[in-house]
Amino acid sequence: SAVISQKPSRDICQRGTSLTIQCQVDSQVTMMFWYRQQPGQSLTLIATANQGSEATYESGFVIDKFPISRPNLTFSTLTVSNMSPEDSSIYLCSVYGTGLNTEAFFGQGTRLTVV
Amino acid sequence: LAKTTQPISMDSYEGQEVNITCSHNNIATNDYITWYQQFPSQGPRFIIQGYKTKVTNEVASLFIPADRKSSTLSLPRVSLSDTAVYYCLVGGLSSGSARQLTFGSGTQLTVLP
């Protein structure tokens, strides 16, 4: 299993500002995943963060808007830049546990409200 | 990645068995079927995973027919605390290589007293 801690758990931000979300895992993992969950919606993958290389972004998400850092095998940050009310969502990080299956573990999420 | 289709919502009463079916017609040979549960203000939580036939754990059972084009999550004797969104995902065996998960729309299960 893996235990994931996300900070902050929630925040209210002014439009035009940026927020950096931290994700800490209790074990070393190769990849970390960042998801967005808009109100009442399912999860959408933003990007995959690899240690030592640039993140891989999904269609509709760009590095300038969602820069990601992955300085080591247990930590990653996602920044939501130049925020607008449309960025109000829950942002979650995720990792896979060890073993030969696709069981993933998620942080509790960061609830972002942009006003 | 194979697309999944599930009912948008289901209602049940406490103590009943709930079965949620997921269609995944394009499942690949090495794909596993995994179900997650999500409560409000929390990240998804793994429930059960299977490849074929039947899998059972302390929380649920997963039934997968021979053609693997669908699967059914069975929750025995649900309680109010089982009210949540349930996601069916289909993906490949990681084999040490992490792979992204693609979430479908999920099924909102509401358990009534």
XYZ file of C-alpha atoms in Angstrom, chain B residues 4 10 19 50-52 68-69 72:
9
model
C -16.367 1.607 -19.614
C -28.710 3.532 -8.342
C -25.168 -5.204 -8.037
C -10.223 -9.266 -11.036
C -9.325 -10.784 -14.356
C -11.949 -13.476 -14.885
C -14.997 -10.406 -20.034
C -17.011 -7.742 -21.853
C -20.631 -6.856 -11.914
